[in-house]
Amino acid sequence: MPRAILSLSLKESRSFRRAILVAAGFLAALLVVSGPARAEAGPAELKQLVDSYAANRDFNGVVLVAQHGRILYRGAHGLANREWQVPNVGEGVFRIGSLTKPITAILVMQLVEENRLRLEGTLGDYLPVLYANTPAASVTVAQLLNHTSGVTDLPRSYEDPWWNTQARLSFEPEDFAKAWIPGTLVSAPGVEWRYSNNGYFLLGLVIEKVTGASYEANLRSRILDRAGMKDSGLYHASDLIPRLATGYQTRPDLSLARPMPIDPSVSFAAAGLYSTVDDLLRLDRALQGDVLLAEHSRQAMWTGHRSNYGYGWEVENWTLPAGGTYKVESHTGSVPGYQSYWLRAEHDRSVVIILDNYWQGETVATLGKELMAVLHGEPIALARKSLGNLLIPLATSQGVAGMTRAYEGLGAAASEYDTSEKALNSLGYRLLRMKRVPEAVAVFQWNASAHPESANVYDSLGEAHRANGDRDRAIRSYKKAAELAPSDTRIPGILKALENR
């Protein structure tokens, strides 16, 4: 499913993805509480870190951290069901969204090892009924795996009408492809990296065609049974799954609601699975040997091709505090109501797995990055309180004046809150989504005052002024952003549109 957790502006969506892919950048939003970097973090320190996210960022889910073959931390926070006040438990089952993609990639690489699939094989070869004599016929399996296929994807924003209409219908996989994955392309194969759920949907169909068995049957026999994953599978709307946590979404005004309904058949091989932290650890351990794949296939998956992405995995080199780097393979997952993150470092068998049922994309991403970093010597850092939790209720009840009084009156308590550039920017966009435009303008103005050398804050301020109908101030803000970021080719186009109105 789309990586954006709620409906985001195009600029905000790019910023969110950048935060996921960059290993650093979030530490400024946290309060460092330890001294010098250590070689490794212990269970008590990991628990303290996770507890701070539960207390100050409302983290709601299950976390597992392992290293050198042993579990260092496994804990559950919050509620699996709010209506009945049922707590989350370590054995809880969650839908895992796009963590399905690495698993689909493993299936593909198994078939490549068996010479039943070729990485250079095409959609024309494997799905001729759907794509023969179309531009998509030349798309290769490798391009589907590394998101360079150019295949048309689903709408990126959940506010698109498609998600409230067609996405609520049930489809057989081939029928969905016929209806919503056309043979036309948005870019030539291999030219551009573009994250694609439809690309992985097609890989599921390819698996079915070359094996003569369903994607689900292949999943069960080739991965789940071999790895001992007894609490995982392909989710169906009619399933009754023991210990399945109920998914929720946080509205912009911070209230909770059931997520928008989407039929799981549209997720399929791209985002359709459910699992537990223990099952995903079993899968990780199976990948440390030859139970699922030979060494050369594993390394092919974990070799970055474009935009730090391999075959079904994000691949990065992270910096060690004492110097040098280490390789991290990871993937995030998002489906309405749920968020997940799986990070692994092969050299010391470090594993971080987070499953969440409050659809907390940024919280989960930041916590996952921080946990992996402290395993490798970064100082432990506790999460600060969310400024939004303090100011949004005031914005809705007292407007700009009440919100400003609280913000400017924090005094010594300011150190308890995350007042970073990123946090203020996120708060401003949340207010925009709430249609609290004057309040959003005020927040972006605070950010510009605190970070006058940041092009991004003036870009955001310009967007808020535009939403407020203030053309002159919008132009001034975008000009400042262009001055600070002359290489940003997007801003001149915005300015031209504003000045020609």
PDB file of N, CA and C in Angstrom, residues 167-204:
ATOM      1  N   ALA A 167     -11.392   0.197  -4.359  1.00  0.00           N
ATOM      2  CA  ALA A 167     -10.580  -0.527  -3.375  1.00  0.00           C
ATOM      3  C   ALA A 167     -11.430  -1.261  -2.349  1.00  0.00           C
ATOM      4  N   ARG A 168     -12.724  -1.024  -2.331  1.00  0.00           N
ATOM      5  CA  ARG A 168     -13.604  -1.712  -1.389  1.00  0.00           C
ATOM      6  C   ARG A 168     -14.224  -2.971  -2.001  1.00  0.00           C
ATOM      7  N   LEU A 169     -13.918  -3.218  -3.268  1.00  0.00           N
ATOM      8  CA  LEU A 169     -14.447  -4.395  -3.954  1.00  0.00           C
ATOM      9  C   LEU A 169     -13.461  -5.549  -3.832  1.00  0.00           C
ATOM     10  N   SER A 170     -13.969  -6.769  -3.943  1.00  0.00           N
ATOM     11  CA  SER A 170     -13.126  -7.957  -3.896  1.00  0.00           C
ATOM     12  C   SER A 170     -12.797  -8.405  -5.320  1.00  0.00           C
ATOM     13  N   PHE A 171     -11.527  -8.705  -5.561  1.00  0.00           N
ATOM     14  CA  PHE A 171     -11.067  -9.095  -6.888  1.00  0.00           C
ATOM     15  C   PHE A 171     -10.294 -10.406  -6.821  1.00  0.00           C
ATOM     16  N   GLU A 172     -10.435 -11.217  -7.856  1.00  0.00           N
ATOM     17  CA  GLU A 172      -9.453 -12.255  -8.114  1.00  0.00           C
ATOM     18  C   GLU A 172      -8.208 -11.563  -8.668  1.00  0.00           C
ATOM     19  N   PRO A 173      -7.013 -12.089  -8.402  1.00  0.00           N
ATOM     20  CA  PRO A 173      -5.798 -11.380  -8.809  1.00  0.00           C
ATOM     21  C   PRO A 173      -5.743 -11.012 -10.290  1.00  0.00           C
ATOM     22  N   GLU A 174      -6.082 -11.937 -11.158  1.00  0.00           N
ATOM     23  CA  GLU A 174      -5.994 -11.625 -12.595  1.00  0.00           C
ATOM     24  C   GLU A 174      -7.033 -10.584 -12.996  1.00  0.00           C
ATOM     25  N   ASP A 175      -8.198 -10.632 -12.383  1.00  0.00           N
ATOM     26  CA  ASP A 175      -9.231  -9.633 -12.689  1.00  0.00           C
ATOM     27  C   ASP A 175      -8.786  -8.241 -12.239  1.00  0.00           C
ATOM     28  N   PHE A 176      -8.108  -8.171 -11.086  1.00  0.00           N
ATOM     29  CA  PHE A 176      -7.609  -6.878 -10.634  1.00  0.00           C
ATOM     30  C   PHE A 176      -6.572  -6.332 -11.619  1.00  0.00           C
ATOM     31  N   ALA A 177      -5.673  -7.196 -12.066  1.00  0.00           N
ATOM     32  CA  ALA A 177      -4.653  -6.744 -13.011  1.00  0.00           C
ATOM     33  C   ALA A 177      -5.293  -6.253 -14.312  1.00  0.00           C
ATOM     34  N   LYS A 178      -6.293  -6.963 -14.788  1.00  0.00           N
ATOM     35  CA  LYS A 178      -6.973  -6.540 -16.021  1.00  0.00           C
ATOM     36  C   LYS A 178      -7.611  -5.171 -15.850  1.00  0.00           C
ATOM     37  N   ALA A 179      -8.168  -4.922 -14.668  1.00  0.00           N
ATOM     38  CA  ALA A 179      -8.908  -3.679 -14.444  1.00  0.00           C
ATOM     39  C   ALA A 179      -7.996  -2.513 -14.101  1.00  0.00           C
ATOM     40  N   TRP A 180      -6.900  -2.750 -13.334  1.00  0.00           N
ATOM     41  CA  TRP A 180      -6.192  -1.641 -12.717  1.00  0.00           C
ATOM     42  C   TRP A 180      -4.680  -1.635 -12.926  1.00  0.00           C
ATOM     43  N   ILE A 181      -4.156  -2.577 -13.720  1.00  0.00           N
ATOM     44  CA  ILE A 181      -2.727  -2.528 -14.044  1.00  0.00           C
ATOM     45  C   ILE A 181      -2.614  -2.580 -15.566  1.00  0.00           C
ATOM     46  N   PRO A 182      -2.738  -1.435 -16.213  1.00  0.00           N
ATOM     47  CA  PRO A 182      -2.775  -1.417 -17.676  1.00  0.00           C
ATOM     48  C   PRO A 182      -1.427  -1.755 -18.299  1.00  0.00           C
ATOM     49  N   GLY A 183      -1.459  -2.054 -19.571  1.00  0.00           N
ATOM     50  CA  GLY A 183      -0.234  -2.353 -20.307  1.00  0.00           C
ATOM     51  C   GLY A 183       0.552  -1.126 -20.684  1.00  0.00           C
ATOM     52  N   THR A 184      -0.018   0.050 -20.491  1.00  0.00           N
ATOM     53  CA  THR A 184       0.727   1.284 -20.715  1.00  0.00           C
ATOM     54  C   THR A 184       1.630   1.560 -19.520  1.00  0.00           C
ATOM     55  N   LEU A 185       2.694   2.330 -19.738  1.00  0.00           N
ATOM     56  CA  LEU A 185       3.670   2.608 -18.693  1.00  0.00           C
ATOM     57  C   LEU A 185       3.772   4.105 -18.440  1.00  0.00           C
ATOM     58  N   VAL A 186       4.199   4.457 -17.237  1.00  0.00           N
ATOM     59  CA  VAL A 186       4.402   5.875 -16.910  1.00  0.00           C
ATOM     60  C   VAL A 186       5.835   6.303 -17.205  1.00  0.00           C
ATOM     61  N   SER A 187       6.741   5.341 -17.364  1.00  0.00           N
ATOM     62  CA  SER A 187       8.111   5.626 -17.792  1.00  0.00           C
ATOM     63  C   SER A 187       8.679   4.364 -18.411  1.00  0.00           C
ATOM     64  N   ALA A 188       9.703   4.514 -19.226  1.00  0.00           N
ATOM     65  CA  ALA A 188      10.302   3.359 -19.882  1.00  0.00           C
ATOM     66  C   ALA A 188      10.916   2.428 -18.844  1.00  0.00           C
ATOM     67  N   PRO A 189      10.859   1.122 -19.050  1.00  0.00           N
ATOM     68  CA  PRO A 189      11.417   0.182 -18.080  1.00  0.00           C
ATOM     69  C   PRO A 189      12.896   0.462 -17.810  1.00  0.00           C
ATOM     70  N   GLY A 190      13.256   0.443 -16.531  1.00  0.00           N
ATOM     71  CA  GLY A 190      14.640   0.613 -16.133  1.00  0.00           C
ATOM     72  C   GLY A 190      15.133   2.035 -16.046  1.00  0.00           C
ATOM     73  N   VAL A 191      14.299   3.017 -16.385  1.00  0.00           N
ATOM     74  CA  VAL A 191      14.752   4.406 -16.443  1.00  0.00           C
ATOM     75  C   VAL A 191      14.602   5.111 -15.101  1.00  0.00           C
ATOM     76  N   GLU A 192      13.445   4.998 -14.466  1.00  0.00           N
ATOM     77  CA  GLU A 192      13.178   5.726 -13.227  1.00  0.00           C
ATOM     78  C   GLU A 192      12.849   4.764 -12.097  1.00  0.00           C
ATOM     79  N   TRP A 193      13.291   5.137 -10.863  1.00  0.00           N
ATOM     80  CA  TRP A 193      12.874   4.394  -9.683  1.00  0.00           C
ATOM     81  C   TRP A 193      11.567   5.002  -9.181  1.00  0.00           C
ATOM     82  N   ARG A 194      10.555   4.174  -9.042  1.00  0.00           N
ATOM     83  CA  ARG A 194       9.253   4.647  -8.574  1.00  0.00           C
ATOM     84  C   ARG A 194       8.604   3.511  -7.783  1.00  0.00           C
ATOM     85  N   TYR A 195       8.430   3.717  -6.490  1.00  0.00           N
ATOM     86  CA  TYR A 195       7.862   2.679  -5.633  1.00  0.00           C
ATOM     87  C   TYR A 195       6.507   2.236  -6.191  1.00  0.00           C
ATOM     88  N   SER A 196       6.320   0.923  -6.331  1.00  0.00           N
ATOM     89  CA  SER A 196       5.144   0.432  -7.039  1.00  0.00           C
ATOM     90  C   SER A 196       4.529  -0.767  -6.335  1.00  0.00           C
ATOM     91  N   ASN A 197       3.339  -0.589  -5.782  1.00  0.00           N
ATOM     92  CA  ASN A 197       2.578  -1.721  -5.260  1.00  0.00           C
ATOM     93  C   ASN A 197       2.104  -2.630  -6.379  1.00  0.00           C
ATOM     94  N   ASN A 198       1.698  -2.049  -7.488  1.00  0.00           N
ATOM     95  CA  ASN A 198       1.226  -2.866  -8.602  1.00  0.00           C
ATOM     96  C   ASN A 198       2.325  -3.758  -9.159  1.00  0.00           C
ATOM     97  N   GLY A 199       3.578  -3.293  -9.109  1.00  0.00           N
ATOM     98  CA  GLY A 199       4.676  -4.130  -9.572  1.00  0.00           C
ATOM     99  C   GLY A 199       4.760  -5.424  -8.776  1.00  0.00           C
ATOM    100  N   TYR A 200       4.579  -5.323  -7.464  1.00  0.00           N
ATOM    101  CA  TYR A 200       4.631  -6.531  -6.631  1.00  0.00           C
ATOM    102  C   TYR A 200       3.353  -7.352  -6.737  1.00  0.00           C
ATOM    103  N   PHE A 201       2.241  -6.714  -7.011  1.00  0.00           N
ATOM    104  CA  PHE A 201       1.017  -7.464  -7.307  1.00  0.00           C
ATOM    105  C   PHE A 201       1.263  -8.374  -8.510  1.00  0.00           C
ATOM    106  N   LEU A 202       1.908  -7.824  -9.544  1.00  0.00           N
ATOM    107  CA  LEU A 202       2.194  -8.618 -10.746  1.00  0.00           C
ATOM    108  C   LEU A 202       3.166  -9.748 -10.451  1.00  0.00           C
ATOM    109  N   LEU A 203       4.122  -9.528  -9.554  1.00  0.00           N
ATOM    110  CA  LEU A 203       5.023 -10.622  -9.198  1.00  0.00           C
ATOM    111  C   LEU A 203       4.246 -11.782  -8.576  1.00  0.00           C
ATOM    112  N   GLY A 204       3.222 -11.481  -7.789  1.00  0.00           N
ATOM    113  CA  GLY A 204       2.381 -12.547  -7.261  1.00  0.00           C
ATOM    114  C   GLY A 204       1.702 -13.346  -8.360  1.00  0.00           C
TER     115      GLY A 204
END
